[in-house]
mmCIF file of C-alpha atoms and ligand atoms in Angstrom:
data_model
loop_
_atom_site.group_PDB
_atom_site.id
_atom_site.type_symbol
_atom_site.label_atom_id
_atom_site.label_comp_id
_atom_site.label_asym_id
_atom_site.label_seq_id
_atom_site.Cartn_x
_atom_site.Cartn_y
_atom_site.Cartn_z
ATOM 1 C CA MET A 1 223.876 64.794 -181.195
ATOM 2 C CA HIS A 2 223.669 66.364 -177.734
ATOM 3 C CA LYS A 3 222.088 64.054 -175.207
ATOM 4 C CA LYS A 4 219.777 65.773 -172.736
ATOM 5 C CA LEU A 5 221.121 64.785 -169.344
ATOM 6 C CA PHE A 6 218.913 63.094 -166.768
ATOM 7 C CA ILE A 7 221.924 61.882 -164.788
ATOM 8 C CA PRO A 8 222.474 63.086 -161.206
ATOM 9 C CA GLY A 9 225.198 65.517 -162.215
ATOM 10 C CA PRO A 10 226.411 67.075 -164.258
ATOM 11 C CA VAL A 11 222.915 68.200 -165.127
ATOM 12 C CA GLU A 12 221.553 69.793 -168.261
ATOM 13 C CA VAL A 13 222.537 73.485 -168.183
ATOM 14 C CA SER A 14 220.274 76.107 -169.786
ATOM 15 C CA GLN A 15 221.731 77.899 -172.774
ATOM 16 C CA ASP A 16 221.445 81.336 -171.158
ATOM 17 C CA VAL A 17 223.493 80.126 -168.164
ATOM 18 C CA LEU A 18 226.047 78.496 -170.487
ATOM 19 C CA ASP A 19 226.323 81.768 -172.397
ATOM 20 C CA LYS A 20 227.281 83.587 -169.191
ATOM 21 C CA MET A 21 230.336 81.309 -168.914
ATOM 22 C CA SER A 22 231.779 83.158 -171.916
ATOM 23 C CA THR A 23 231.498 86.628 -170.358
ATOM 24 C CA PRO A 24 234.751 88.564 -171.051
ATOM 25 C CA MET A 25 237.244 88.263 -168.181
ATOM 26 C CA ILE A 26 237.743 90.824 -165.447
ATOM 27 C CA GLY A 27 240.689 91.113 -163.060
ATOM 28 C CA HIS A 28 240.220 88.988 -159.968
ATOM 29 C CA ARG A 29 241.532 91.871 -157.831
ATOM 30 C CA SER A 30 239.082 94.394 -159.260
ATOM 31 C CA LYS A 31 236.107 96.106 -157.622
ATOM 32 C CA ASP A 32 233.930 94.302 -160.170
ATOM 33 C CA ALA A 33 235.200 90.926 -158.921
ATOM 34 C CA SER A 34 234.413 91.949 -155.335
ATOM 35 C CA ALA A 35 230.907 93.057 -156.278
ATOM 36 C CA LEU A 36 230.262 89.869 -158.258
ATOM 37 C CA GLN A 37 231.408 87.543 -155.483
ATOM 38 C CA ARG A 38 229.788 89.562 -152.708
ATOM 39 C CA GLY A 39 226.499 89.446 -154.634
ATOM 40 C CA ILE A 40 226.756 85.686 -155.100
ATOM 41 C CA SER A 41 227.339 85.168 -151.373
ATOM 42 C CA GLU A 42 224.304 87.324 -150.526
ATOM 43 C CA LYS A 43 222.076 85.366 -152.915
ATOM 44 C CA LEU A 44 223.437 82.013 -151.766
ATOM 45 C CA ARG A 45 222.619 82.990 -148.184
ATOM 46 C CA VAL A 46 218.978 83.118 -149.290
ATOM 47 C CA VAL A 47 219.198 79.700 -150.968
ATOM 48 C CA PHE A 48 221.022 78.166 -147.980
ATOM 49 C CA GLN A 49 218.687 79.962 -145.539
ATOM 50 C CA THR A 50 221.662 81.094 -143.496
ATOM 51 C CA LYS A 51 223.042 84.257 -141.959
ATOM 52 C CA GLU A 52 226.527 82.744 -141.806
ATOM 53 C CA GLU A 53 229.320 83.402 -144.297
ATOM 54 C CA ILE A 54 229.364 81.625 -147.647
ATOM 55 C CA LEU A 55 232.680 80.349 -149.024
ATOM 56 C CA LEU A 56 233.176 79.670 -152.728
ATOM 57 C CA SER A 57 235.778 77.233 -153.973
ATOM 58 C CA THR A 58 237.087 76.575 -157.459
ATOM 59 C CA THR A 59 236.884 72.832 -156.911
ATOM 60 C CA SER A 60 233.976 70.463 -157.099
ATOM 61 C CA GLY A 61 232.122 69.727 -153.857
ATOM 62 C CA SER A 62 234.698 67.137 -152.768
ATOM 63 C CA GLY A 63 237.202 69.973 -152.291
ATOM 64 C CA LEU A 64 235.099 71.610 -149.603
ATOM 65 C CA MET A 65 234.266 68.233 -148.036
ATOM 66 C CA GLU A 66 237.975 67.521 -147.658
ATOM 67 C CA GLY A 67 238.662 71.054 -146.421
ATOM 68 C CA ALA A 68 235.851 70.826 -143.863
ATOM 69 C CA ILE A 69 236.852 67.545 -142.243
ATOM 70 C CA ARG A 70 240.523 68.504 -142.196
ATOM 71 C CA CYS A 71 240.100 72.074 -140.923
ATOM 72 C CA CYS A 72 237.501 71.471 -138.235
ATOM 73 C CA THR A 73 238.384 68.206 -136.470
ATOM 74 C CA VAL A 74 240.462 68.488 -133.303
ATOM 75 C CA LYS A 75 239.482 65.292 -131.484
ATOM 76 C CA ARG A 76 237.841 62.825 -133.854
ATOM 77 C CA ALA A 77 235.299 62.817 -136.680
ATOM 78 C CA ALA A 78 232.173 60.626 -136.679
ATOM 79 C CA VAL A 79 231.415 59.827 -140.304
ATOM 80 C CA PHE A 80 227.903 58.546 -140.997
ATOM 81 C CA SER A 81 227.514 56.941 -144.382
ATOM 82 C CA ILE A 82 224.434 55.732 -146.250
ATOM 83 C CA GLY A 83 226.220 55.136 -149.549
ATOM 84 C CA ALA A 84 229.216 55.888 -151.731
ATOM 85 C CA PHE A 85 229.441 59.608 -151.032
ATOM 86 C CA GLY A 86 229.091 59.291 -147.277
ATOM 87 C CA LYS A 87 232.054 56.952 -147.233
ATOM 88 C CA ARG A 88 234.107 59.480 -149.194
ATOM 89 C CA TRP A 89 234.383 61.696 -146.068
ATOM 90 C CA TYR A 90 236.020 58.782 -144.266
ATOM 91 C CA GLU A 91 238.589 58.258 -147.018
ATOM 92 C CA MET A 92 239.317 61.982 -146.931
ATOM 93 C CA ALA A 93 239.855 61.846 -143.174
ATOM 94 C CA LEU A 94 242.227 58.864 -143.448
ATOM 95 C CA ASN A 95 244.225 60.511 -146.209
ATOM 96 C CA ASN A 96 244.610 63.727 -144.224
ATOM 97 C CA ASN A 97 245.603 61.979 -141.025
ATOM 98 C CA VAL A 98 242.379 63.120 -139.357
ATOM 99 C CA PRO A 99 241.205 60.660 -136.676
ATOM 100 C CA ALA A 100 237.803 59.336 -137.738
ATOM 101 C CA ASP A 101 235.371 56.441 -137.344
ATOM 102 C CA LEU A 102 232.992 55.244 -140.026
ATOM 103 C CA PHE A 103 229.378 54.316 -139.207
ATOM 104 C CA GLU A 104 227.837 52.703 -142.244
ATOM 105 C CA VAL A 105 224.421 51.267 -143.071
ATOM 106 C CA GLY A 106 223.333 49.218 -146.059
ATOM 107 C CA PHE A 107 222.551 50.872 -149.399
ATOM 108 C CA GLY A 108 218.987 52.202 -149.428
ATOM 109 C CA GLU A 109 218.870 52.829 -145.666
ATOM 110 C CA ILE A 110 219.032 56.067 -143.664
ATOM 111 C CA THR A 111 221.151 57.341 -140.794
ATOM 112 C CA ASP A 112 219.260 56.492 -137.612
ATOM 113 C CA PRO A 113 219.024 59.601 -135.383
ATOM 114 C CA LYS A 114 219.013 57.461 -132.221
ATOM 115 C CA PHE A 115 222.283 55.868 -133.266
ATOM 116 C CA VAL A 116 223.774 59.301 -133.968
ATOM 117 C CA ASP A 117 222.842 60.286 -130.410
ATOM 118 C CA GLU A 118 224.458 57.121 -129.016
ATOM 119 C CA VAL A 119 227.675 57.728 -130.931
ATOM 120 C CA LEU A 120 227.929 61.411 -130.003
ATOM 121 C CA SER A 121 227.086 60.635 -126.361
ATOM 122 C CA THR A 122 230.400 58.770 -126.061
ATOM 123 C CA GLY A 123 232.060 62.214 -126.037
ATOM 124 C CA ARG A 124 234.771 60.967 -128.378
ATOM 125 C CA TYR A 125 233.806 63.142 -131.329
ATOM 126 C CA ASP A 126 233.907 66.853 -132.066
ATOM 127 C CA LEU A 127 232.825 66.719 -135.718
ATOM 128 C CA ILE A 128 230.085 64.813 -137.505
ATOM 129 C CA THR A 129 229.459 64.326 -141.215
ATOM 130 C CA ILE A 130 226.031 63.499 -142.614
ATOM 131 C CA THR A 131 224.917 63.037 -146.208
ATOM 132 C CA HIS A 132 221.672 64.859 -146.841
ATOM 133 C CA ASN A 133 220.888 63.319 -150.208
ATOM 134 C CA GLU A 134 222.774 60.148 -151.133
ATOM 135 C CA THR A 135 223.039 60.223 -154.915
ATOM 136 C CA SER A 136 224.201 56.617 -155.170
ATOM 137 C CA THR A 137 220.943 55.315 -153.629
ATOM 138 C CA GLY A 138 218.355 58.096 -154.121
ATOM 139 C CA ILE A 139 217.760 58.362 -150.386
ATOM 140 C CA MET A 140 217.242 61.628 -148.507
ATOM 141 C CA ASN A 141 218.182 61.446 -144.839
ATOM 142 C CA PRO A 142 215.686 62.703 -142.199
ATOM 143 C CA VAL A 143 217.810 65.747 -141.332
ATOM 144 C CA GLU A 144 215.193 67.386 -139.083
ATOM 145 C CA GLU A 145 215.300 64.341 -136.784
ATOM 146 C CA ILE A 146 219.080 64.094 -137.003
ATOM 147 C CA ALA A 147 219.333 67.843 -136.243
ATOM 148 C CA LYS A 148 217.386 67.379 -133.002
ATOM 149 C CA VAL A 149 219.957 64.949 -131.613
ATOM 150 C CA ILE A 150 222.996 66.834 -132.868
ATOM 151 C CA LYS A 151 221.707 69.941 -131.060
ATOM 152 C CA LYS A 152 222.117 67.997 -127.804
ATOM 153 C CA HIS A 153 225.880 68.007 -128.428
ATOM 154 C CA PRO A 154 226.857 71.677 -128.781
ATOM 155 C CA ASN A 155 230.606 71.036 -129.057
ATOM 156 C CA VAL A 156 230.187 69.023 -132.225
ATOM 157 C CA VAL A 157 230.705 70.730 -135.591
ATOM 158 C CA TRP A 158 228.137 69.458 -138.093
ATOM 159 C CA CYS A 159 229.159 69.063 -141.745
ATOM 160 C CA LEU A 160 226.284 68.312 -144.123
ATOM 161 C CA ASP A 161 226.712 67.142 -147.711
ATOM 162 C CA THR A 162 223.932 68.744 -149.748
ATOM 163 C CA VAL A 163 225.825 68.342 -153.020
ATOM 164 C CA SER A 164 222.870 66.805 -154.851
ATOM 165 C CA SER A 165 220.017 68.522 -153.018
ATOM 166 C CA MET A 166 220.703 72.189 -152.217
ATOM 167 C CA ALA A 167 218.443 74.421 -154.375
ATOM 168 C CA GLY A 168 216.331 71.377 -155.254
ATOM 169 C CA THR A 169 214.754 70.809 -151.873
ATOM 170 C CA ASP A 170 214.136 72.886 -148.760
ATOM 171 C CA ILE A 171 217.197 72.850 -146.460
ATOM 172 C CA PRO A 172 216.995 75.489 -143.701
ATOM 173 C CA VAL A 173 220.681 75.429 -142.767
ATOM 174 C CA ASP A 174 220.584 77.741 -139.710
ATOM 175 C CA GLU A 175 217.357 76.314 -138.337
ATOM 176 C CA LEU A 176 218.855 72.816 -138.533
ATOM 177 C CA GLY A 177 222.062 74.036 -136.892
ATOM 178 C CA VAL A 178 224.394 72.918 -139.666
ATOM 179 C CA ASP A 179 227.887 74.425 -139.351
ATOM 180 C CA ILE A 180 229.302 73.623 -142.779
ATOM 181 C CA CYS A 181 226.758 72.903 -145.494
ATOM 182 C CA ILE A 182 228.352 71.994 -148.809
ATOM 183 C CA THR A 183 227.091 71.939 -152.375
ATOM 184 C CA SER A 184 228.441 71.718 -155.928
ATOM 185 C CA SER A 185 227.621 73.738 -159.037
ATOM 186 C CA GLN A 186 226.761 70.815 -161.329
ATOM 187 C CA LYS A 187 223.670 69.526 -159.521
ATOM 188 C CA ALA A 188 220.496 71.340 -158.469
ATOM 189 C CA LEU A 189 222.140 74.758 -158.907
ATOM 190 C CA GLY A 190 222.166 73.971 -162.631
ATOM 191 C CA LEU A 191 225.703 75.000 -163.638
ATOM 192 C CA PRO A 192 228.658 73.276 -165.260
ATOM 193 C CA PRO A 193 230.952 71.418 -162.805
ATOM 194 C CA GLY A 194 233.951 73.126 -161.226
ATOM 195 C CA LEU A 195 232.635 75.340 -158.441
ATOM 196 C CA ALA A 196 231.537 74.527 -154.903
ATOM 197 C CA ALA A 197 229.981 76.568 -152.106
ATOM 198 C CA CYS A 198 229.507 76.101 -148.382
ATOM 199 C CA SER A 199 228.178 77.919 -145.371
ATOM 200 C CA PHE A 200 230.720 78.422 -142.580
ATOM 201 C CA SER A 201 229.369 79.032 -139.077
ATOM 202 C CA LYS A 202 230.981 80.891 -136.207
ATOM 203 C CA LYS A 203 231.385 77.587 -134.390
ATOM 204 C CA ALA A 204 233.268 76.194 -137.393
ATOM 205 C CA ILE A 205 235.486 79.311 -137.504
ATOM 206 C CA GLU A 206 236.394 78.996 -133.823
ATOM 207 C CA ARG A 207 237.082 75.288 -134.251
ATOM 208 C CA ALA A 208 239.334 75.817 -137.274
ATOM 209 C CA LYS A 209 241.433 78.268 -135.225
ATOM 210 C CA LYS A 210 242.348 75.323 -132.994
ATOM 211 C CA VAL A 211 243.571 73.135 -135.868
ATOM 212 C CA PRO A 212 247.245 73.833 -136.583
ATOM 213 C CA PHE A 213 247.631 72.128 -139.993
ATOM 214 C CA ARG A 214 244.678 72.961 -142.192
ATOM 215 C CA GLY A 215 246.386 72.542 -145.564
ATOM 216 C CA TYR A 216 246.656 75.525 -147.876
ATOM 217 C CA TYR A 217 244.327 75.648 -150.881
ATOM 218 C CA LEU A 218 241.406 74.190 -148.946
ATOM 219 C CA ASP A 219 242.068 75.978 -145.673
ATOM 220 C CA LEU A 220 238.535 77.187 -144.995
ATOM 221 C CA LEU A 221 239.667 79.553 -142.250
ATOM 222 C CA GLN A 222 242.109 81.231 -144.610
ATOM 223 C CA LEU A 223 239.360 81.581 -147.237
ATOM 224 C CA TYR A 224 237.046 83.069 -144.613
ATOM 225 C CA GLU A 225 239.613 85.553 -143.276
ATOM 226 C CA PHE A 226 240.761 86.576 -146.754
ATOM 227 C CA ILE A 227 237.283 87.400 -148.033
ATOM 228 C CA GLN A 228 236.606 89.499 -144.894
ATOM 229 C CA LYS A 229 239.764 91.528 -145.462
ATOM 230 C CA LYS A 230 239.603 91.763 -149.265
ATOM 231 C CA ASP A 231 235.900 92.391 -149.835
ATOM 232 C CA TYR A 232 235.008 88.932 -151.099
ATOM 233 C CA GLN A 233 238.086 88.383 -153.235
ATOM 234 C CA TYR A 234 239.718 84.975 -152.840
ATOM 235 C CA PRO A 235 243.383 84.123 -152.103
ATOM 236 C CA SER A 236 243.832 82.308 -155.461
ATOM 237 C CA THR A 237 242.417 83.101 -158.883
ATOM 238 C CA PRO A 238 238.878 81.705 -158.916
ATOM 239 C CA SER A 239 236.856 80.493 -161.882
ATOM 240 C CA LEU A 240 235.317 83.849 -162.718
ATOM 241 C CA SER A 241 233.441 82.227 -165.602
ATOM 242 C CA HIS A 242 231.540 80.144 -163.071
ATOM 243 C CA MET A 243 230.945 83.254 -160.974
ATOM 244 C CA PHE A 244 229.276 85.066 -163.888
ATOM 245 C CA ALA A 245 227.106 82.044 -164.611
ATOM 246 C CA LEU A 246 226.229 81.419 -160.949
ATOM 247 C CA ASP A 247 225.280 85.042 -160.357
ATOM 248 C CA PHE A 248 222.905 84.895 -163.328
ATOM 249 C CA ALA A 249 221.524 81.460 -162.382
ATOM 250 C CA LEU A 250 220.821 82.684 -158.835
ATOM 251 C CA ASP A 251 218.867 85.664 -160.168
ATOM 252 C CA LYS A 252 216.754 83.277 -162.239
ATOM 253 C CA MET A 253 216.305 80.974 -159.276
ATOM 254 C CA LEU A 254 215.169 83.720 -156.929
ATOM 255 C CA GLU A 255 212.840 85.020 -159.616
ATOM 256 C CA GLU A 256 211.245 81.566 -159.879
ATOM 257 C CA GLY A 257 210.947 81.619 -156.077
ATOM 258 C CA MET A 258 212.521 78.917 -153.926
ATOM 259 C CA ASP A 259 209.162 77.486 -152.835
ATOM 260 C CA ASN A 260 208.042 77.156 -156.458
ATOM 261 C CA ARG A 261 211.367 75.544 -157.253
ATOM 262 C CA TYR A 262 210.990 72.959 -154.482
ATOM 263 C CA LYS A 263 207.409 72.303 -155.595
ATOM 264 C CA ARG A 264 208.568 71.706 -159.172
ATOM 265 C CA HIS A 265 211.175 69.235 -157.917
ATOM 266 C CA ILE A 266 208.565 67.364 -155.863
ATOM 267 C CA GLU A 267 206.212 67.190 -158.854
ATOM 268 C CA MET A 268 208.973 65.744 -161.027
ATOM 269 C CA ALA A 269 209.925 63.240 -158.319
ATOM 270 C CA GLN A 270 206.302 62.171 -157.865
ATOM 271 C CA TYR A 271 205.874 61.628 -161.595
ATOM 272 C CA VAL A 272 208.986 59.425 -161.808
ATOM 273 C CA ARG A 273 208.069 57.493 -158.649
ATOM 274 C CA ALA A 274 204.537 56.773 -159.913
ATOM 275 C CA TRP A 275 205.934 55.543 -163.233
ATOM 276 C CA ALA A 276 208.591 53.450 -161.458
ATOM 277 C CA LYS A 277 205.977 51.809 -159.228
ATOM 278 C CA LYS A 278 203.755 51.012 -162.173
ATOM 279 C CA TYR A 279 206.408 49.307 -164.284
ATOM 280 C CA PHE A 280 209.333 48.526 -161.946
ATOM 281 C CA ASP A 281 209.829 49.277 -158.260
ATOM 282 C CA ILE A 282 211.605 51.907 -156.230
ATOM 283 C CA PHE A 283 214.904 51.166 -154.528
ATOM 284 C CA GLY A 284 215.328 51.902 -150.826
ATOM 285 C CA ASP A 285 213.125 52.975 -147.955
ATOM 286 C CA GLU A 286 210.096 54.683 -149.498
ATOM 287 C CA LYS A 287 209.653 57.040 -146.553
ATOM 288 C CA TYR A 288 212.928 58.734 -147.414
ATOM 289 C CA LEU A 289 213.019 59.177 -151.157
ATOM 290 C CA SER A 290 215.063 61.929 -152.728
ATOM 291 C CA ASN A 291 213.340 64.851 -154.420
ATOM 292 C CA THR A 292 216.184 65.275 -156.912
ATOM 293 C CA VAL A 293 217.014 61.725 -158.058
ATOM 294 C CA THR A 294 215.015 58.476 -158.162
ATOM 295 C CA THR A 295 216.656 55.069 -158.052
ATOM 296 C CA ILE A 296 214.557 52.420 -159.781
ATOM 297 C CA LYS A 297 214.842 48.709 -159.065
ATOM 298 C CA ASN A 298 215.334 46.804 -162.288
ATOM 299 C CA THR A 299 212.580 44.278 -161.536
ATOM 300 C CA ARG A 300 212.031 43.528 -165.246
ATOM 301 C CA GLY A 301 215.657 42.515 -165.761
ATOM 302 C CA ILE A 302 216.149 44.898 -168.683
ATOM 303 C CA SER A 303 219.620 45.782 -169.915
ATOM 304 C CA VAL A 304 220.064 49.282 -168.529
ATOM 305 C CA ALA A 305 223.133 49.807 -170.725
ATOM 306 C CA ASP A 306 221.073 48.913 -173.786
ATOM 307 C CA LEU A 307 218.203 51.174 -172.729
ATOM 308 C CA ASN A 308 220.632 54.041 -172.292
ATOM 309 C CA LYS A 309 222.170 53.364 -175.709
ATOM 310 C CA LYS A 310 218.752 53.509 -177.341
ATOM 311 C CA LEU A 311 217.842 56.617 -175.346
ATOM 312 C CA GLY A 312 221.117 58.137 -176.539
ATOM 313 C CA GLU A 313 220.050 57.642 -180.157
ATOM 314 C CA ARG A 314 216.958 59.696 -179.294
ATOM 315 C CA GLY A 315 218.972 62.405 -177.509
ATOM 316 C CA PHE A 316 218.537 61.454 -173.836
ATOM 317 C CA GLN A 317 220.758 60.014 -171.127
ATOM 318 C CA ILE A 318 219.866 58.464 -167.766
ATOM 319 C CA ALA A 319 222.239 56.900 -165.194
ATOM 320 C CA ASN A 320 222.912 53.257 -164.516
ATOM 321 C CA GLY A 321 222.962 52.093 -160.885
ATOM 322 C CA TYR A 322 225.979 53.129 -158.825
ATOM 323 C CA GLY A 323 228.789 50.635 -158.114
ATOM 324 C CA ALA A 324 227.376 47.280 -157.023
ATOM 325 C CA LEU A 325 223.864 48.510 -157.936
ATOM 326 C CA LYS A 326 224.791 48.746 -161.631
ATOM 327 C CA GLU A 327 222.173 47.011 -163.837
ATOM 328 C CA LYS A 328 220.276 46.062 -160.664
ATOM 329 C CA THR A 329 218.989 49.632 -160.537
ATOM 330 C CA PHE A 330 219.008 52.726 -162.703
ATOM 331 C CA ARG A 331 218.634 56.385 -161.822
ATOM 332 C CA ILE A 332 216.663 59.255 -163.252
ATOM 333 C CA ALA A 333 217.664 62.691 -162.017
ATOM 334 C CA HIS A 334 215.064 65.443 -161.852
ATOM 335 C CA MET A 335 216.830 68.559 -160.730
ATOM 336 C CA ALA A 336 217.930 72.091 -161.584
ATOM 337 C CA GLU A 337 216.128 73.551 -164.606
ATOM 338 C CA CYS A 338 214.466 70.273 -165.600
ATOM 339 C CA SER A 339 210.675 70.560 -165.948
ATOM 340 C CA VAL A 340 207.788 68.133 -165.540
ATOM 341 C CA SER A 341 207.334 68.162 -169.311
ATOM 342 C CA ASP A 342 211.042 67.256 -169.811
ATOM 343 C CA ILE A 343 210.463 64.290 -167.490
ATOM 344 C CA LYS A 344 207.274 63.268 -169.320
ATOM 345 C CA GLU A 345 209.132 63.373 -172.636
ATOM 346 C CA LEU A 346 211.909 61.166 -171.246
ATOM 347 C CA ILE A 347 209.476 58.654 -169.750
ATOM 348 C CA GLU A 348 207.498 58.506 -172.992
ATOM 349 C CA ASN A 349 210.696 57.593 -174.828
ATOM 350 C CA ILE A 350 211.573 54.918 -172.249
ATOM 351 C CA ASN A 351 208.062 53.467 -172.580
ATOM 352 C CA GLN A 352 208.405 53.307 -176.366
ATOM 353 C CA ILE A 353 211.836 51.647 -176.200
ATOM 354 C CA LEU A 354 210.694 49.068 -173.630
ATOM 355 C CA ASN A 355 207.219 48.587 -175.152
ATOM 356 C CA LEU A 356 205.579 49.468 -171.816
HETATM 357 C C1 PLP B 1 225.957 63.238 -152.482
HETATM 358 C C2 PLP B 1 227.248 63.615 -153.134
HETATM 359 N N1 PLP B 1 228.257 64.017 -152.352
HETATM 360 C C3 PLP B 1 229.432 64.354 -152.869
HETATM 361 C C4 PLP B 1 229.676 64.304 -154.220
HETATM 362 C C5 PLP B 1 230.984 64.722 -154.742
HETATM 363 O O1 PLP B 1 230.797 65.965 -155.338
HETATM 364 P P1 PLP B 1 231.749 66.493 -156.493
HETATM 365 O O2 PLP B 1 231.683 65.530 -157.617
HETATM 366 O O3 PLP B 1 231.144 67.845 -156.803
HETATM 367 O O4 PLP B 1 233.096 66.596 -155.912
HETATM 368 C C6 PLP B 1 228.665 63.877 -155.070
HETATM 369 C C7 PLP B 1 228.891 63.776 -156.512
HETATM 370 O O5 PLP B 1 228.136 63.206 -157.262
HETATM 371 C C8 PLP B 1 227.415 63.537 -154.516
HETATM 372 O O6 PLP B 1 226.411 63.159 -155.293
#
């Protein structure tokens, strides 16, 4: 039996989007491929709220994260982490011989804008990484406040991980001043995993020109220059199946309207939070809760693994806590094409299993 996914990626994909993955192939050097990929970039610019170029990558989001930190750091990267995915940037830097420092807070906390200002004021850094929505904790960083302090440091390239939030919550990339904003297909965009997208600002382009060894497959400058010359075709053969599906999913998304989409995500989040507060508690700082995933404190000491097994028998799947938070918390994702009634159905089943 298929289990309806309420995990924070991969998410449940609508059948019509899945069907587009089996569109007959076209040549990746054809005019049709150019038109398809050019169209996707135009539509993604609306979703990202940016006038900058969009780069597509046949990798998951981690590919573009690695490419970004490697291609755009000349001096040193300041990596701010509020959980497992924030720390991943640091490991990427170390493994690519990119000088970097890690600034971590405890799970459930946010990145403090004042501290960001202090760190950048040292003048040691020319790139900063921030996690917008930390999927391991269910915390959404106050990016507007963080943006204000980063703007005081115009030589710093800002990389923002919106892997689990873009298209699920309002992120005005240009207004915030983000240089490289990264997302993955398998989260709020509502596609199967395997494709990633980012915005790439002029500042990031100029910076990358100063980095001599940018790798090859994930050389963002090469991707940028190639798509300018070749009308949105990519240097290597991309996952055209994803392109067909993404193009279709973006049409649906824009038809729904981004504001309606964000509203739907907030409604789902509010429903889950209210339920969590009634029967359990919410993990992390309540002022900064994610609109796409809720982390619930296991105050009743239930077996999350057992709950998930029983949910599985009914055709649903939620996520256990991440890493050290396993069994101490569990997570319910509410993103992409998920509706309030899907969430109500899930919660009703949890209530029945737990006799709540
Ligand atoms: C916040 C965040 N950043 C980065 C990643 C890594 O993305 P991917 O699995 O697409 O490489 C994830 C994956 O869950 C994530 O949730």
